[in-house]
Tab-separated table of C-alpha atoms and ligand atoms in Angstrom:
chain	number	residue	atom	x	y	z
A	9	UNK	CA	-4.749	-40.565	77.453
A	10	UNK	CA	-5.643	-37.165	76.946
A	11	UNK	CA	-5.667	-36.491	80.689
A	12	UNK	CA	-2.124	-37.556	80.900
A	13	UNK	CA	-1.100	-35.479	78.176
A	14	UNK	CA	-2.253	-32.562	79.890
A	15	UNK	CA	-0.889	-33.173	83.189
A	16	UNK	CA	2.488	-33.456	81.355
A	17	UNK	CA	1.910	-30.417	79.255
A	18	UNK	CA	1.348	-28.436	82.497
A	19	UNK	CA	4.492	-29.720	84.134
A	20	UNK	CA	6.410	-28.780	81.276
A	21	UNK	CA	4.694	-25.340	81.001
A	22	UNK	CA	6.321	-24.366	84.399
A	23	UNK	CA	9.603	-24.617	83.080
A	24	UNK	CA	9.602	-23.888	79.252
A	25	UNK	CA	7.110	-21.647	77.480
A	26	UNK	CA	8.585	-21.419	73.892
A	27	UNK	CA	11.302	-23.480	72.510
A	28	UNK	CA	13.317	-21.552	69.801
A	29	UNK	CA	15.279	-23.354	66.819
A	30	UNK	CA	17.417	-20.655	65.051
A	31	UNK	CA	17.395	-21.172	61.829
A	32	UNK	CA	20.268	-20.129	59.567
A	33	UNK	CA	19.571	-18.643	55.705
A	34	UNK	CA	22.110	-19.142	52.990
A	35	UNK	CA	23.270	-15.694	51.460
A	36	UNK	CA	21.925	-14.675	48.232
A	37	UNK	CA	25.184	-15.120	46.789
A	38	UNK	CA	25.640	-18.757	47.683
A	39	UNK	CA	21.582	-19.187	46.647
A	40	UNK	CA	22.665	-17.951	43.505
A	41	UNK	CA	26.143	-20.095	42.801
A	42	UNK	CA	23.796	-23.161	43.869
A	43	UNK	CA	21.270	-22.048	41.233
A	44	UNK	CA	23.969	-21.824	38.545
A	45	UNK	CA	25.370	-25.215	39.430
A	46	UNK	CA	21.635	-26.898	39.506
A	47	UNK	CA	20.831	-25.068	36.220
A	48	UNK	CA	24.142	-26.122	34.554
A	49	UNK	CA	23.988	-29.934	35.957
A	50	UNK	CA	20.267	-29.872	34.534
A	51	UNK	CA	21.165	-28.721	31.275
A	52	UNK	CA	23.543	-31.721	30.925
A	53	UNK	CA	21.216	-34.009	32.105
A	54	UNK	CA	18.655	-33.877	29.433
A	55	UNK	CA	16.124	-35.431	31.202
A	56	UNK	CA	13.337	-32.804	30.957
A	57	UNK	CA	12.673	-31.371	27.864
A	58	UNK	CA	11.767	-27.549	27.884
A	59	UNK	CA	11.340	-26.287	31.238
A	60	UNK	CA	13.798	-27.631	33.898
A	61	UNK	CA	11.541	-28.103	36.952
A	62	UNK	CA	13.707	-26.869	39.878
A	63	UNK	CA	12.832	-29.277	42.572
A	64	UNK	CA	11.525	-27.566	46.135
A	65	UNK	CA	14.594	-28.398	47.980
A	66	UNK	CA	17.459	-27.384	45.329
A	67	UNK	CA	16.659	-23.787	46.192
A	68	UNK	CA	15.797	-24.517	49.838
A	69	UNK	CA	17.518	-21.586	51.910
A	70	UNK	CA	16.376	-22.234	55.421
A	71	UNK	CA	17.681	-24.855	57.465
A	72	UNK	CA	18.720	-25.543	61.443
A	73	UNK	CA	20.030	-28.270	63.585
A	74	UNK	CA	18.756	-31.503	64.904
A	75	UNK	CA	20.625	-34.519	66.441
A	76	UNK	CA	19.655	-38.044	66.383
A	77	UNK	CA	20.915	-40.907	68.750
A	78	UNK	CA	22.723	-41.352	71.890
A	79	UNK	CA	25.393	-39.835	72.118
A	80	UNK	CA	24.092	-37.139	69.758
A	81	UNK	CA	24.813	-37.092	65.864
A	82	UNK	CA	24.116	-33.487	64.392
A	83	UNK	CA	22.371	-32.855	61.414
A	84	UNK	CA	21.416	-29.521	59.490
A	85	UNK	CA	17.879	-30.350	58.341
A	86	UNK	CA	15.240	-28.047	56.526
A	87	UNK	CA	12.165	-27.567	58.369
A	88	UNK	CA	9.660	-28.225	55.944
A	89	UNK	CA	6.138	-27.529	56.156
A	90	UNK	CA	5.583	-29.069	52.495
A	91	UNK	CA	6.274	-32.482	53.739
A	92	UNK	CA	5.808	-34.854	56.780
A	93	UNK	CA	8.950	-37.389	57.138
A	94	UNK	CA	11.823	-36.944	58.795
A	95	UNK	CA	14.963	-38.187	57.078
A	96	UNK	CA	19.007	-37.996	56.697
A	97	UNK	CA	21.361	-39.763	54.944
A	98	UNK	CA	22.511	-43.145	56.568
A	99	UNK	CA	26.223	-44.212	56.835
A	100	UNK	CA	25.827	-46.434	53.972
A	101	UNK	CA	24.292	-44.004	51.497
A	102	UNK	CA	25.844	-45.023	48.139
A	103	UNK	CA	24.876	-42.221	45.877
A	104	UNK	CA	27.624	-39.476	45.247
A	105	UNK	CA	25.716	-36.690	46.436
A	106	UNK	CA	25.786	-37.741	50.167
A	107	UNK	CA	29.610	-37.118	50.078
A	108	UNK	CA	30.376	-34.176	52.192
A	109	UNK	CA	26.930	-34.496	54.215
A	110	UNK	CA	27.091	-36.040	57.897
A	111	UNK	CA	25.602	-39.297	57.659
A	112	UNK	CA	23.812	-41.247	60.619
A	113	UNK	CA	25.347	-44.162	62.047
A	114	UNK	CA	22.825	-46.368	63.998
A	115	UNK	CA	25.711	-48.551	65.132
A	116	UNK	CA	27.052	-45.724	67.274
A	117	UNK	CA	23.788	-44.957	69.055
A	118	UNK	CA	22.893	-46.898	72.111
A	119	UNK	CA	19.114	-45.884	71.458
A	120	UNK	CA	18.942	-47.138	68.190
A	121	UNK	CA	16.213	-49.691	67.395
A	122	UNK	CA	15.733	-51.519	63.935
A	123	UNK	CA	12.828	-50.920	62.064
A	124	UNK	CA	13.815	-51.742	58.317
A	125	UNK	CA	10.583	-50.754	56.691
A	126	UNK	CA	11.140	-49.426	53.119
A	127	UNK	CA	11.059	-45.764	52.494
A	128	UNK	CA	10.913	-44.444	49.172
A	129	UNK	CA	10.038	-40.817	48.267
A	130	UNK	CA	9.456	-39.557	44.799
A	131	UNK	CA	10.888	-36.087	43.330
A	132	UNK	CA	10.789	-34.998	39.925
A	133	UNK	CA	14.089	-36.127	38.861
A	134	UNK	CA	13.996	-39.688	40.343
A	135	UNK	CA	13.632	-41.307	43.836
A	136	UNK	CA	15.233	-41.367	47.025
A	137	UNK	CA	15.320	-44.415	48.740
A	138	UNK	CA	16.142	-45.899	52.336
A	139	UNK	CA	14.384	-47.604	55.214
A	140	UNK	CA	13.332	-46.570	58.710
A	141	UNK	CA	15.166	-46.701	61.798
A	142	UNK	CA	14.143	-45.636	65.498
A	143	UNK	CA	16.253	-43.387	67.545
A	144	UNK	CA	16.407	-40.448	70.139
A	145	UNK	CA	15.608	-37.025	68.298
A	146	UNK	CA	16.433	-33.700	69.688
A	147	UNK	CA	15.035	-30.932	68.640
A	148	UNK	CA	14.775	-27.078	69.784
A	149	UNK	CA	16.589	-28.691	73.249
A	150	UNK	CA	13.842	-31.045	73.524
A	151	UNK	CA	14.185	-34.965	73.556
A	152	UNK	CA	11.994	-37.217	71.770
A	153	UNK	CA	12.752	-40.743	72.255
A	154	UNK	CA	11.918	-43.361	69.952
A	155	UNK	CA	11.177	-41.236	66.769
A	156	UNK	CA	10.998	-43.189	63.558
A	157	UNK	CA	12.814	-41.594	60.925
A	158	UNK	CA	14.382	-42.562	57.668
A	159	UNK	CA	17.987	-43.374	56.929
A	160	UNK	CA	18.648	-42.521	52.965
A	161	UNK	CA	20.787	-45.102	51.329
A	162	UNK	CA	20.438	-43.578	47.919
A	163	UNK	CA	19.765	-40.003	47.417
A	164	UNK	CA	20.368	-39.857	43.675
A	165	UNK	CA	16.816	-38.197	43.241
A	166	UNK	CA	17.701	-34.978	44.935
A	167	UNK	CA	20.411	-34.653	42.200
A	168	UNK	CA	22.915	-31.815	42.554
A	169	UNK	CA	20.645	-29.791	44.732
A	170	UNK	CA	21.472	-32.201	47.591
A	171	UNK	CA	25.197	-32.542	46.697
A	172	UNK	CA	25.557	-28.769	47.275
A	173	UNK	CA	22.942	-27.907	49.580
A	174	UNK	CA	23.910	-26.824	53.030
A	175	UNK	CA	21.293	-29.199	54.575
A	176	UNK	CA	21.754	-32.729	55.466
A	177	UNK	CA	18.140	-34.005	55.667
A	178	UNK	CA	14.403	-32.821	56.056
A	179	UNK	CA	12.526	-32.729	58.973
A	180	UNK	CA	8.727	-32.529	57.468
A	181	UNK	CA	6.177	-30.138	59.648
A	182	UNK	CA	2.869	-31.078	57.673
A	183	UNK	CA	0.100	-33.274	59.075
A	184	UNK	CA	0.755	-36.797	59.713
A	185	UNK	CA	-1.575	-37.805	57.042
A	186	UNK	CA	1.223	-36.646	54.467
A	187	UNK	CA	3.869	-38.956	56.307
A	188	UNK	CA	4.572	-42.050	53.910
A	189	UNK	CA	6.408	-45.122	54.214
A	190	UNK	CA	6.417	-48.245	51.855
A	191	UNK	CA	7.423	-48.801	48.278
A	192	UNK	CA	5.524	-47.447	45.634
A	193	UNK	CA	6.294	-50.307	43.442
A	194	UNK	CA	5.417	-52.876	45.875
A	195	UNK	CA	2.277	-52.688	47.846
A	196	UNK	CA	2.276	-48.641	47.548
A	197	UNK	CA	2.686	-46.069	49.908
A	198	UNK	CA	1.156	-46.220	53.282
A	199	UNK	CA	0.217	-42.563	54.277
A	200	UNK	CA	0.351	-41.852	57.748
A	201	UNK	CA	2.346	-44.722	58.625
A	202	UNK	CA	4.862	-42.689	60.663
A	203	UNK	CA	4.032	-40.492	63.434
A	204	UNK	CA	5.285	-36.932	62.853
A	205	UNK	CA	8.152	-35.480	65.141
A	206	UNK	CA	5.905	-32.296	65.846
A	207	UNK	CA	2.676	-34.290	66.311
A	208	UNK	CA	4.568	-36.558	68.733
A	209	UNK	CA	6.047	-33.534	70.689
A	210	UNK	CA	2.470	-32.431	70.816
A	211	UNK	CA	0.643	-35.799	72.072
A	212	UNK	CA	3.278	-36.602	74.394
A	213	UNK	CA	2.944	-33.226	76.209
A	214	UNK	CA	6.572	-31.654	75.565
A	215	UNK	CA	5.171	-28.629	74.226
A	216	UNK	CA	1.963	-26.594	75.562
A	217	UNK	CA	0.486	-26.294	72.252
A	218	UNK	CA	0.462	-28.033	68.847
A	219	UNK	CA	1.440	-24.624	67.365
A	220	UNK	CA	4.642	-23.757	65.632
A	221	UNK	CA	5.642	-20.422	63.895
A	222	UNK	CA	8.304	-19.556	61.264
A	223	UNK	CA	10.198	-16.039	61.186
A	224	UNK	CA	12.494	-16.171	58.375
A	225	UNK	CA	14.447	-13.158	59.612
A	226	UNK	CA	15.238	-10.113	57.823
A	227	UNK	CA	17.858	-7.939	56.362
A	228	UNK	CA	20.498	-6.186	58.519
A	229	UNK	CA	21.346	-2.367	58.193
A	230	UNK	CA	24.447	-2.978	56.460
A	231	UNK	CA	22.641	-4.811	53.321
A	232	UNK	CA	23.891	-5.505	51.056
A	233	UNK	CA	27.333	-5.893	52.567
A	234	UNK	CA	25.430	-8.662	54.707
A	235	UNK	CA	23.148	-10.612	52.574
A	236	UNK	CA	22.479	-13.184	54.935
A	237	UNK	CA	20.701	-10.741	57.163
A	238	UNK	CA	19.340	-11.656	61.052
A	239	UNK	CA	18.636	-15.477	61.505
A	240	UNK	CA	15.368	-16.884	61.175
A	241	UNK	CA	13.665	-18.643	64.044
A	242	UNK	CA	11.194	-21.636	64.336
A	243	UNK	CA	9.192	-21.502	67.465
A	244	UNK	CA	7.811	-24.712	68.769
A	245	UNK	CA	4.828	-24.916	71.100
A	246	UNK	CA	3.709	-21.411	70.489
A	247	UNK	CA	3.991	-17.721	68.906
A	248	UNK	CA	6.671	-15.318	69.470
A	249	UNK	CA	4.966	-11.824	69.410
A	250	UNK	CA	8.397	-9.863	69.181
A	251	UNK	CA	8.754	-11.222	65.634
A	252	UNK	CA	5.474	-9.569	63.901
A	253	UNK	CA	3.902	-6.422	64.103
A	254	UNK	CA	-0.254	-6.072	64.005
A	255	UNK	CA	-2.557	-8.774	64.540
A	256	UNK	CA	-2.521	-12.275	63.453
A	257	UNK	CA	-5.218	-13.121	60.704
A	258	UNK	CA	-6.302	-16.737	60.478
A	259	UNK	CA	-7.488	-18.928	57.766
A	260	UNK	CA	-8.670	-22.206	58.113
A	261	UNK	CA	-6.560	-25.391	56.782
A	262	UNK	CA	-8.900	-26.625	53.774
A	263	UNK	CA	-7.536	-29.800	53.986
A	264	UNK	CA	-5.224	-31.418	56.353
A	265	UNK	CA	-2.355	-33.008	54.876
A	266	UNK	CA	-0.307	-30.176	53.609
A	267	UNK	CA	-0.764	-26.838	55.224
A	268	UNK	CA	-3.418	-26.304	52.495
A	269	UNK	CA	-5.600	-23.094	52.537
A	270	UNK	CA	-8.046	-21.309	50.368
A	271	UNK	CA	-6.685	-18.122	48.659
A	272	UNK	CA	-9.328	-15.731	47.187
A	273	UNK	CA	-6.992	-14.360	44.582
A	274	UNK	CA	-3.381	-13.796	43.334
A	275	UNK	CA	-3.335	-10.356	41.488
A	276	UNK	CA	-1.508	-7.500	40.182
A	277	UNK	CA	-3.274	-4.125	40.169
A	278	UNK	CA	-6.774	-5.618	40.440
A	279	UNK	CA	-6.115	-8.794	37.737
A	280	UNK	CA	-6.525	-11.651	39.252
A	281	UNK	CA	-4.200	-14.660	37.866
A	282	UNK	CA	-5.981	-17.608	40.171
A	283	UNK	CA	-8.968	-19.112	38.658
A	284	UNK	CA	-12.006	-21.158	40.418
A	285	UNK	CA	-10.132	-24.092	39.618
A	286	UNK	CA	-6.719	-22.960	41.141
A	287	UNK	CA	-7.495	-21.298	44.423
A	288	UNK	CA	-6.066	-23.877	46.702
A	289	UNK	CA	-2.440	-22.978	47.899
A	290	UNK	CA	-0.042	-24.885	50.412
A	291	UNK	CA	2.234	-22.662	52.828
A	292	UNK	CA	5.632	-24.151	52.200
A	293	UNK	CA	8.736	-23.489	54.061
A	294	UNK	CA	10.744	-25.853	52.137
A	295	UNK	CA	10.048	-23.958	48.598
A	296	UNK	CA	12.011	-20.577	48.254
A	297	UNK	CA	9.785	-19.317	45.336
A	298	UNK	CA	6.311	-18.274	44.897
A	299	UNK	CA	4.811	-21.349	42.741
A	300	UNK	CA	1.616	-20.959	40.562
A	301	UNK	CA	0.071	-22.666	37.616
A	302	UNK	CA	2.081	-22.344	34.509
A	303	UNK	CA	-0.377	-20.433	32.369
A	304	UNK	CA	-1.126	-18.106	35.351
A	305	UNK	CA	2.687	-17.648	36.165
A	306	UNK	CA	3.242	-16.653	32.597
A	307	UNK	CA	0.469	-14.308	32.538
A	308	UNK	CA	1.768	-12.783	35.697
A	309	UNK	CA	5.386	-12.318	34.442
A	310	UNK	CA	4.085	-11.045	31.420
A	311	UNK	CA	2.244	-8.304	33.312
A	312	UNK	CA	5.511	-7.699	35.189
A	313	UNK	CA	7.286	-7.143	31.643
A	314	UNK	CA	9.544	-10.226	32.636
A	315	UNK	CA	10.752	-12.724	29.874
A	316	UNK	CA	10.880	-16.131	30.510
A	317	UNK	CA	14.007	-18.350	29.723
A	318	UNK	CA	13.276	-21.455	27.955
A	319	UNK	CA	16.082	-23.341	29.478
A	320	UNK	CA	15.174	-23.069	32.906
A	321	UNK	CA	11.557	-21.810	33.066
A	322	UNK	CA	12.933	-18.977	35.084
A	323	UNK	CA	11.666	-15.232	34.756
A	324	UNK	CA	13.826	-12.694	34.152
A	325	UNK	CA	13.941	-8.765	34.105
A	326	UNK	CA	15.784	-5.780	34.022
A	327	UNK	CA	16.674	-4.471	37.686
A	328	UNK	CA	15.852	-1.117	36.958
A	329	UNK	CA	12.253	-1.746	36.444
A	330	UNK	CA	9.827	-0.290	38.997
A	331	UNK	CA	7.521	-3.375	39.225
A	332	UNK	CA	4.031	-3.270	41.092
A	333	UNK	CA	3.280	-5.317	44.119
A	334	UNK	CA	1.529	-8.843	43.988
A	335	UNK	CA	-1.213	-9.136	45.904
A	336	UNK	CA	-2.120	-12.162	47.769
A	337	UNK	CA	-5.638	-12.060	49.294
A	338	UNK	CA	-6.490	-14.644	51.993
A	339	UNK	CA	-9.610	-14.664	53.683
A	340	UNK	CA	-10.551	-11.106	52.822
A	341	UNK	CA	-7.069	-9.780	53.766
A	342	UNK	CA	-4.579	-8.634	51.394
A	343	UNK	CA	-1.124	-9.525	51.606
A	344	UNK	CA	1.334	-7.612	49.337
A	345	UNK	CA	4.589	-8.631	48.088
A	346	UNK	CA	6.829	-5.962	46.852
A	347	UNK	CA	9.342	-6.261	44.079
A	348	UNK	CA	12.114	-6.077	46.585
A	349	UNK	CA	10.472	-9.450	48.136
A	350	UNK	CA	10.139	-11.245	44.829
A	351	UNK	CA	13.265	-10.233	42.954
A	352	UNK	CA	16.801	-11.209	43.214
A	353	UNK	CA	19.580	-9.574	41.576
A	354	UNK	CA	22.093	-11.525	39.837
A	355	UNK	CA	24.651	-9.338	37.980
A	356	UNK	CA	22.977	-6.887	35.530
A	357	UNK	CA	19.703	-9.039	35.630
A	358	UNK	CA	17.006	-9.789	38.077
A	359	UNK	CA	15.540	-13.179	38.591
A	360	UNK	CA	11.901	-13.381	39.913
A	361	UNK	CA	11.499	-15.595	42.702
A	362	UNK	CA	8.514	-17.276	40.771
A	363	UNK	CA	8.140	-20.382	39.080
A	364	UNK	CA	5.187	-21.851	37.130
A	365	UNK	CA	4.531	-25.759	37.985
A	366	UNK	CA	1.717	-28.102	37.540
A	367	UNK	CA	1.067	-29.378	41.228
A	368	UNK	CA	-1.609	-31.855	40.047
A	369	UNK	CA	-5.224	-32.331	40.447
A	370	UNK	CA	-7.648	-31.260	43.413
A	371	UNK	CA	-7.479	-27.579	42.595
A	372	UNK	CA	-3.856	-27.288	44.223
A	373	UNK	CA	-2.580	-24.135	42.352
A	374	UNK	CA	0.170	-22.258	44.439
A	375	UNK	CA	2.884	-22.598	46.930
A	376	UNK	CA	3.289	-19.577	49.175
A	377	UNK	CA	6.945	-20.238	49.874
A	378	UNK	CA	9.895	-18.456	51.389
A	379	UNK	CA	9.156	-15.331	49.195
A	380	UNK	CA	5.923	-14.837	51.258
A	381	UNK	CA	6.825	-16.343	54.609
A	382	UNK	CA	9.866	-13.984	54.868
A	383	UNK	CA	7.451	-10.960	54.633
A	384	UNK	CA	4.638	-12.509	56.730
A	385	UNK	CA	5.418	-14.241	59.977
A	386	UNK	CA	3.466	-17.445	59.845
A	387	UNK	CA	1.657	-19.502	62.699
A	388	UNK	CA	0.883	-23.420	61.757
A	389	UNK	CA	-1.823	-24.304	64.525
A	390	UNK	CA	-2.488	-27.994	64.310
A	391	UNK	CA	-5.026	-27.981	67.221
A	392	UNK	CA	-7.055	-25.666	65.620
A	393	UNK	CA	-6.166	-26.578	62.066
A	394	UNK	CA	-5.661	-22.968	60.843
A	395	UNK	CA	-2.706	-20.717	59.508
A	396	UNK	CA	-1.951	-17.179	60.815
A	397	UNK	CA	-0.244	-14.180	58.958
A	398	UNK	CA	0.936	-11.128	60.187
A	399	UNK	CA	3.665	-8.496	58.699
A	400	UNK	CA	7.061	-9.663	60.109
A	401	UNK	CA	9.202	-7.410	61.720
A	402	UNK	CA	12.125	-6.594	59.248
A	403	UNK	CA	14.451	-7.133	62.048
A	404	UNK	CA	14.707	-7.455	65.812
B	17	NAG	C1	8.172	-49.525	61.722
B	17	NAG	O1	7.811	-48.044	61.994
B	17	NAG	C2	6.383	-48.235	61.732
B	17	NAG	C3	6.005	-46.591	61.872
B	17	NAG	O2	5.895	-46.732	63.154
B	17	NAG	C4	5.562	-49.196	62.211
B	17	NAG	O3	4.228	-49.141	61.692
B	17	NAG	C5	5.984	-50.499	61.927
B	17	NAG	O4	5.244	-51.551	62.632
B	17	NAG	C6	7.590	-50.579	62.515
B	17	NAG	N1	8.172	-51.912	61.851
B	17	NAG	C7	8.865	-52.633	62.619
B	17	NAG	C8	9.555	-53.828	62.272
B	17	NAG	O5	9.174	-52.241	63.836
B	18	NAG	C1	24.801	-10.271	59.057
B	18	NAG	O1	24.004	-9.941	60.390
B	18	NAG	C2	23.806	-10.764	61.339
B	18	NAG	C3	22.904	-10.337	62.453
B	18	NAG	O2	23.412	-9.300	62.734
B	18	NAG	C4	25.197	-11.540	61.793
B	18	NAG	O3	24.627	-12.685	62.646
B	18	NAG	C5	25.751	-12.233	60.736
B	18	NAG	O4	27.047	-12.627	61.370
B	18	NAG	C6	26.378	-11.168	59.626
B	18	NAG	N1	26.934	-11.675	58.553
B	18	NAG	C7	27.929	-11.265	58.066
B	18	NAG	C8	28.684	-11.823	56.990
B	18	NAG	O5	28.416	-10.255	58.312
């Protein structure tokens, strides 16, 4: 088996070394408009009391194109290192937030194969349900036959975030262990039951190495006139050295599932806001913010002189403030995030791109989201189970 994969790999290597998937970023204006809509909708829902938990995907900013089926049906998906399933809305999606999104029509594809296993994924605000199907997946110019993915029939659990979101689905890039199918109310989830697209690209030898890298782009010289900036890029099968400066520093994955690593500290001016119980972090392209334990985040925001808005849990601060860097230390290397990186101007106030959220047991404390990944080019190495960071080039 292994030998076959190697042969295929070397055959492919001759023609294509790195595959580049362009990623678009929503402009900050759109991001803020989306945020207001989400916050307003949530305020009306009266589901959560106190803090409104902003779901990961409600503020997702980076997405790129894939296609499913033959002939190809195109979708914009979030390339999400924080999950491991591929899903798009199916033709029969009944929830109102599916409107406006292209939906997958299995009857229009000659490669479609029925599967039908229940798929049910839980978000803070509810569940998204559907079923598994099999079809040809095209990503980054690579054709991956017989990919199992989920067709969503009810996306109401994604709420207004999906309705106003630019993305039609999600392509998870976490480890196979995190890919689920099954029904939590009937027999439970079956972890690892769906082979992930990236795992299959690697195991079938369609890419040289089980490595992918994220470059989230940078600002153009005409900022702020152009708030979108240079497009980002997901590189499949390796590393693009043109997108960073200096050397990559690697940290081992502490637990394969998420891209989970251990941080040494998360601090400001030498004050560490992480504790012995909260030093596990996940590197998550599907989350735009820096997420931390609620108490730690409150303290950190306090140190920055920011106020917490009780309605949304967001931290706001006057834009004029000259705020210190946040230092994230990983495997002995300091990664600084400056106020330019972690603040977003919304009229007269600035919002901190940070959120306090209880991520559950097992010491998981932090999410290093796009705020971090925009500044640091990130390499996800599945073969060696490690994550590498280097300073991203501000522009190309
Ligand atoms: C559906 O796909 C899953 C994941 O590959 C597989 O385990 C299961 O056997 C498939 N079921 C059918 C009915 O094809
Ligand atoms: C912003 O700059 C990028 C990179 O040069 C370009 O692709 C994009 O079209 C620009 N957007 C606007 C609105 O000017």
